[in-house]
């Protein structure tokens, strides 16, 4: 996988006697949206977890900027590559606190990512000082998902990994979210790597990578 200066090459990831991600290689240019497709169990999430270094790369080569990702300390690597969790982590605190986690960002930038993540109506109705209770039980799954997306967009990584970003959203909101993500990525020189079983990402994908059984 190649992103501008950032080079990712995945070969295979054996699990027991099975092999996932055999001979997987593709290029992602700056500002591109790469859509990862394939049947359940084929290795899409494994691919993400290798790129984001949640899984060890002992049995595959994953390169970043021409060097093995293991050459980078995690703190430096995560300045450039971020993944939106499938189960978004929240804390008992305000919406703003759950976006910034104590870091400082211009208000205009915060408002921009809220717009992209389709959270403008949420803020209009409840405000940035709305308090998420423990486990975010007072918001919907779709709102929690979009808070996670806005949080990562705020940090403007070079590469953002999104696993089923519209799974908890209705068709219209999902379409608006994907359009906003693609535009934001292009404007800010970001690349998106997206897993989706829906068709709402198809229009914005600069390329599609279908994983198949070996």
mmCIF file of C-alpha atoms in Angstrom:
data_model
loop_
_atom_site.group_PDB
_atom_site.id
_atom_site.type_symbol
_atom_site.label_atom_id
_atom_site.label_comp_id
_atom_site.label_asym_id
_atom_site.label_seq_id
_atom_site.Cartn_x
_atom_site.Cartn_y
_atom_site.Cartn_z
ATOM 1 C CA UNK A 1 0.000 0.000 0.000
ATOM 2 C CA UNK A 2 1.575 3.301 -0.979
ATOM 3 C CA UNK A 3 0.474 6.706 0.285
ATOM 4 C CA UNK A 4 2.461 9.567 -1.208
ATOM 5 C CA UNK A 5 5.696 9.216 0.747
ATOM 6 C CA UNK A 6 4.113 6.600 2.973
ATOM 7 C CA UNK A 7 4.609 3.060 1.782
ATOM 8 C CA UNK A 8 2.590 0.126 3.113
ATOM 9 C CA UNK A 9 3.146 -3.360 1.734
ATOM 10 C CA UNK A 10 1.235 -6.289 3.209
ATOM 11 C CA UNK A 11 1.954 -9.838 2.147
ATOM 12 C CA UNK A 12 0.198 -12.354 4.380
ATOM 13 C CA UNK A 13 -0.922 -12.984 7.917
ATOM 14 C CA UNK A 14 -1.139 -16.672 8.898
ATOM 15 C CA UNK A 15 -3.639 -17.787 11.512
ATOM 16 C CA UNK A 16 -3.143 -21.424 12.379
ATOM 17 C CA UNK A 17 -3.215 -23.312 9.121
ATOM 18 C CA UNK A 18 -5.115 -20.491 7.399
ATOM 19 C CA UNK A 19 -3.635 -17.573 5.500
ATOM 20 C CA UNK A 20 -5.204 -14.121 5.368
ATOM 21 C CA UNK A 21 -4.137 -11.167 3.222
ATOM 22 C CA UNK A 22 -2.079 -13.231 0.830
ATOM 23 C CA UNK A 23 -0.239 -11.075 -1.733
ATOM 24 C CA UNK A 24 -2.111 -7.887 -0.848
ATOM 25 C CA UNK A 25 -0.508 -4.780 -2.296
ATOM 26 C CA UNK A 26 -2.008 -1.450 -3.388
ATOM 27 C CA UNK A 27 -1.218 2.258 -3.651
ATOM 28 C CA UNK A 28 -3.047 5.136 -1.958
ATOM 29 C CA UNK A 29 -2.205 8.633 -3.154
ATOM 30 C CA UNK A 30 -2.525 11.751 -1.019
ATOM 31 C CA UNK A 31 -6.173 12.736 -0.635
ATOM 32 C CA UNK A 32 -7.430 9.389 -1.945
ATOM 33 C CA UNK A 33 -10.224 7.270 -0.536
ATOM 34 C CA UNK A 34 -9.355 3.579 -0.749
ATOM 35 C CA UNK A 35 -12.303 1.263 -0.185
ATOM 36 C CA UNK A 36 -11.579 -2.206 1.196
ATOM 37 C CA UNK A 37 -14.224 -4.806 0.356
ATOM 38 C CA UNK A 38 -14.653 -8.543 0.619
ATOM 39 C CA UNK A 39 -16.735 -11.162 2.425
ATOM 40 C CA UNK A 40 -16.829 -11.453 6.196
ATOM 41 C CA UNK A 41 -13.831 -13.219 7.675
ATOM 42 C CA UNK A 42 -11.557 -12.494 4.725
ATOM 43 C CA UNK A 43 -9.171 -10.269 6.699
ATOM 44 C CA UNK A 44 -10.377 -6.669 6.311
ATOM 45 C CA UNK A 45 -10.171 -5.866 10.005
ATOM 46 C CA UNK A 46 -6.877 -7.756 10.238
ATOM 47 C CA UNK A 47 -5.473 -5.520 7.499
ATOM 48 C CA UNK A 48 -6.560 -2.443 9.451
ATOM 49 C CA UNK A 49 -5.095 -3.747 12.672
ATOM 50 C CA UNK A 50 -1.767 -4.410 10.971
ATOM 51 C CA UNK A 51 -1.580 -0.922 9.485
ATOM 52 C CA UNK A 52 -2.569 0.681 12.794
ATOM 53 C CA UNK A 53 -0.126 -1.624 14.635
ATOM 54 C CA UNK A 54 -2.748 -3.097 16.924
ATOM 55 C CA UNK A 55 -1.477 -6.444 15.642
ATOM 56 C CA UNK A 56 2.177 -7.389 15.430
ATOM 57 C CA UNK A 57 3.805 -7.336 11.995
ATOM 58 C CA UNK A 58 6.078 -10.293 12.744
ATOM 59 C CA UNK A 59 4.757 -12.356 9.854
ATOM 60 C CA UNK A 60 4.203 -9.582 7.323
ATOM 61 C CA UNK A 61 6.109 -6.565 6.109
ATOM 62 C CA UNK A 62 4.356 -3.251 6.702
ATOM 63 C CA UNK A 63 6.415 -0.275 5.591
ATOM 64 C CA UNK A 64 5.855 3.398 6.336
ATOM 65 C CA UNK A 65 7.768 6.011 4.338
ATOM 66 C CA UNK A 66 9.969 3.258 2.960
ATOM 67 C CA UNK A 67 10.870 1.850 6.373
ATOM 68 C CA UNK A 68 9.372 -0.961 8.467
ATOM 69 C CA UNK A 69 6.763 0.436 10.847
ATOM 70 C CA UNK A 70 8.634 -1.183 13.721
ATOM 71 C CA UNK A 71 11.352 1.441 13.172
ATOM 72 C CA UNK A 72 8.984 4.127 14.473
ATOM 73 C CA UNK A 73 8.013 4.550 18.099
ATOM 74 C CA UNK A 74 4.240 4.307 18.474
ATOM 75 C CA UNK A 75 3.876 7.919 19.582
ATOM 76 C CA UNK A 76 5.499 9.206 16.379
ATOM 77 C CA UNK A 77 3.622 6.722 14.205
ATOM 78 C CA UNK A 78 0.262 7.749 15.648
ATOM 79 C CA UNK A 79 0.932 11.358 14.721
ATOM 80 C CA UNK A 80 0.483 10.198 11.127
ATOM 81 C CA UNK A 81 -1.804 7.153 11.211
ATOM 82 C CA UNK A 82 -5.016 6.894 13.232
ATOM 83 C CA UNK A 83 -7.915 4.464 13.340
ATOM 84 C CA UNK A 84 -11.479 5.158 14.442
ATOM 85 C CA UNK A 85 -12.366 2.411 16.879
ATOM 86 C CA UNK A 86 -15.317 0.146 16.091
ATOM 87 C CA UNK A 87 -16.433 0.713 19.675
ATOM 88 C CA UNK A 88 -15.676 4.374 20.299
ATOM 89 C CA UNK A 89 -14.183 5.113 23.710
ATOM 90 C CA UNK A 90 -15.806 7.969 25.609
ATOM 91 C CA UNK A 91 -15.253 9.508 29.033
ATOM 92 C CA UNK A 92 -17.690 11.012 31.505
ATOM 93 C CA UNK A 93 -17.412 14.626 30.406
ATOM 94 C CA UNK A 94 -18.624 17.207 27.921
ATOM 95 C CA UNK A 95 -18.818 16.670 24.190
ATOM 96 C CA UNK A 96 -15.902 19.100 23.801
ATOM 97 C CA UNK A 97 -13.798 17.145 26.289
ATOM 98 C CA UNK A 98 -14.575 13.930 24.408
ATOM 99 C CA UNK A 99 -13.346 15.530 21.201
ATOM 100 C CA UNK A 100 -10.172 17.211 22.420
ATOM 101 C CA UNK A 101 -9.068 14.987 25.319
ATOM 102 C CA UNK A 102 -7.367 18.016 26.852
ATOM 103 C CA UNK A 103 -5.608 19.250 23.709
ATOM 104 C CA UNK A 104 -6.114 22.773 22.351
ATOM 105 C CA UNK A 105 -7.693 23.344 18.923
ATOM 106 C CA UNK A 106 -9.079 26.469 17.252
ATOM 107 C CA UNK A 107 -12.861 26.777 17.551
ATOM 108 C CA UNK A 108 -13.166 27.030 13.771
ATOM 109 C CA UNK A 109 -11.410 23.675 13.348
ATOM 110 C CA UNK A 110 -13.668 22.045 15.932
ATOM 111 C CA UNK A 111 -16.762 23.395 14.197
ATOM 112 C CA UNK A 112 -15.469 22.117 10.858
ATOM 113 C CA UNK A 113 -15.047 18.525 12.015
ATOM 114 C CA UNK A 114 -18.457 18.625 13.707
ATOM 115 C CA UNK A 115 -19.959 19.633 10.371
ATOM 116 C CA UNK A 116 -18.125 16.881 8.490
ATOM 117 C CA UNK A 117 -19.159 14.290 11.087
ATOM 118 C CA UNK A 118 -22.818 15.356 10.811
ATOM 119 C CA UNK A 119 -22.943 16.553 14.420
ATOM 120 C CA UNK A 120 -24.055 20.148 13.800
ATOM 121 C CA UNK A 121 -27.667 19.439 14.756
ATOM 122 C CA UNK A 122 -26.494 17.634 17.895
ATOM 123 C CA UNK A 123 -24.515 20.717 18.961
ATOM 124 C CA UNK A 124 -27.317 23.120 18.048
ATOM 125 C CA UNK A 125 -29.727 21.206 20.263
ATOM 126 C CA UNK A 126 -27.448 20.249 23.169
ATOM 127 C CA UNK A 127 -24.268 22.317 22.903
ATOM 128 C CA UNK A 128 -20.571 21.536 23.221
ATOM 129 C CA UNK A 129 -20.982 21.458 26.993
ATOM 130 C CA UNK A 130 -23.469 18.580 26.839
ATOM 131 C CA UNK A 131 -22.228 15.938 29.286
ATOM 132 C CA UNK A 132 -21.884 12.346 28.153
ATOM 133 C CA UNK A 133 -22.706 10.065 31.043
ATOM 134 C CA UNK A 134 -20.850 6.885 31.892
ATOM 135 C CA UNK A 135 -20.517 4.641 28.805
ATOM 136 C CA UNK A 136 -22.281 7.378 26.769
ATOM 137 C CA UNK A 137 -25.645 5.794 27.547
ATOM 138 C CA UNK A 138 -27.426 9.113 26.948
ATOM 139 C CA UNK A 139 -26.547 9.287 23.240
ATOM 140 C CA UNK A 140 -27.283 6.970 20.327
ATOM 141 C CA UNK A 141 -24.838 4.537 18.780
ATOM 142 C CA UNK A 142 -24.717 6.634 15.626
ATOM 143 C CA UNK A 143 -23.893 9.788 17.604
ATOM 144 C CA UNK A 144 -21.151 7.970 19.476
ATOM 145 C CA UNK A 145 -19.742 6.700 16.183
ATOM 146 C CA UNK A 146 -19.661 10.210 14.728
ATOM 147 C CA UNK A 147 -18.009 11.627 17.857
ATOM 148 C CA UNK A 148 -15.201 9.117 17.331
ATOM 149 C CA UNK A 149 -14.844 10.197 13.718
ATOM 150 C CA UNK A 150 -14.814 13.911 14.598
ATOM 151 C CA UNK A 151 -12.184 13.263 17.290
ATOM 152 C CA UNK A 152 -9.776 11.709 14.778
ATOM 153 C CA UNK A 153 -10.485 14.258 12.035
ATOM 154 C CA UNK A 154 -9.579 16.999 14.487
ATOM 155 C CA UNK A 155 -6.036 15.592 14.649
ATOM 156 C CA UNK A 156 -5.647 15.525 10.833
ATOM 157 C CA UNK A 157 -3.554 12.360 10.432
ATOM 158 C CA UNK A 158 -1.943 11.556 7.103
ATOM 159 C CA UNK A 159 -3.924 8.320 6.986
ATOM 160 C CA UNK A 160 -7.251 7.676 8.716
ATOM 161 C CA UNK A 161 -8.708 4.180 8.949
ATOM 162 C CA UNK A 162 -12.489 3.915 9.122
ATOM 163 C CA UNK A 163 -14.154 0.553 9.755
ATOM 164 C CA UNK A 164 -17.833 0.675 8.722
ATOM 165 C CA UNK A 165 -18.162 4.426 9.453
ATOM 166 C CA UNK A 166 -21.840 4.564 8.427
ATOM 167 C CA UNK A 167 -23.018 1.250 9.903
ATOM 168 C CA UNK A 168 -25.202 2.908 12.577
ATOM 169 C CA UNK A 169 -26.510 5.703 10.342
ATOM 170 C CA UNK A 170 -29.541 6.150 8.124
ATOM 171 C CA UNK A 171 -28.975 6.364 4.370
ATOM 172 C CA UNK A 172 -29.104 10.173 4.097
ATOM 173 C CA UNK A 173 -26.785 10.811 7.040
ATOM 174 C CA UNK A 174 -24.388 8.129 5.832
ATOM 175 C CA UNK A 175 -24.247 9.651 2.364
ATOM 176 C CA UNK A 176 -23.620 13.145 3.770
ATOM 177 C CA UNK A 177 -20.914 11.789 6.076
ATOM 178 C CA UNK A 178 -19.049 10.019 3.278
ATOM 179 C CA UNK A 179 -19.217 13.105 1.054
ATOM 180 C CA UNK A 180 -17.912 15.271 3.884
ATOM 181 C CA UNK A 181 -15.103 12.839 4.699
ATOM 182 C CA UNK A 182 -13.947 12.676 1.082
ATOM 183 C CA UNK A 183 -13.961 16.474 0.751
ATOM 184 C CA UNK A 184 -12.188 16.973 4.076
ATOM 185 C CA UNK A 185 -9.515 14.440 3.131
ATOM 186 C CA UNK A 186 -8.865 16.121 -0.199
ATOM 187 C CA UNK A 187 -8.743 19.627 1.305
ATOM 188 C CA UNK A 188 -6.338 18.590 4.067
ATOM 189 C CA UNK A 189 -4.105 16.181 2.167
ATOM 190 C CA UNK A 190 -5.350 13.157 4.079
ATOM 191 C CA UNK A 191 -5.874 9.633 2.813
ATOM 192 C CA UNK A 192 -8.773 7.474 3.932
ATOM 193 C CA UNK A 193 -8.794 3.705 4.152
ATOM 194 C CA UNK A 194 -12.410 2.583 4.473
ATOM 195 C CA UNK A 195 -14.090 -0.749 5.146
ATOM 196 C CA UNK A 196 -17.742 -0.654 4.153
ATOM 197 C CA UNK A 197 -20.429 -3.159 3.228
ATOM 198 C CA UNK A 198 -22.719 -0.324 2.142
ATOM 199 C CA UNK A 199 -22.666 1.433 -1.217
ATOM 200 C CA UNK A 200 -22.480 4.966 0.223
ATOM 201 C CA UNK A 201 -18.663 5.051 -0.083
ATOM 202 C CA UNK A 202 -18.523 3.786 -3.669
ATOM 203 C CA UNK A 203 -18.962 7.183 -5.334
ATOM 204 C CA UNK A 204 -16.042 8.691 -3.417
ATOM 205 C CA UNK A 205 -13.571 5.817 -3.692
ATOM 206 C CA UNK A 206 -10.543 6.579 -5.850
ATOM 207 C CA UNK A 207 -9.863 2.856 -5.799
ATOM 208 C CA UNK A 208 -11.388 -0.353 -4.508
ATOM 209 C CA UNK A 209 -9.373 -3.208 -3.066
ATOM 210 C CA UNK A 210 -11.310 -6.459 -2.891
ATOM 211 C CA UNK A 211 -9.863 -9.105 -0.616
ATOM 212 C CA UNK A 212 -10.447 -12.646 -1.823
ATOM 213 C CA UNK A 213 -9.770 -16.087 -0.427
ATOM 214 C CA UNK A 214 -6.443 -17.535 -1.533
#
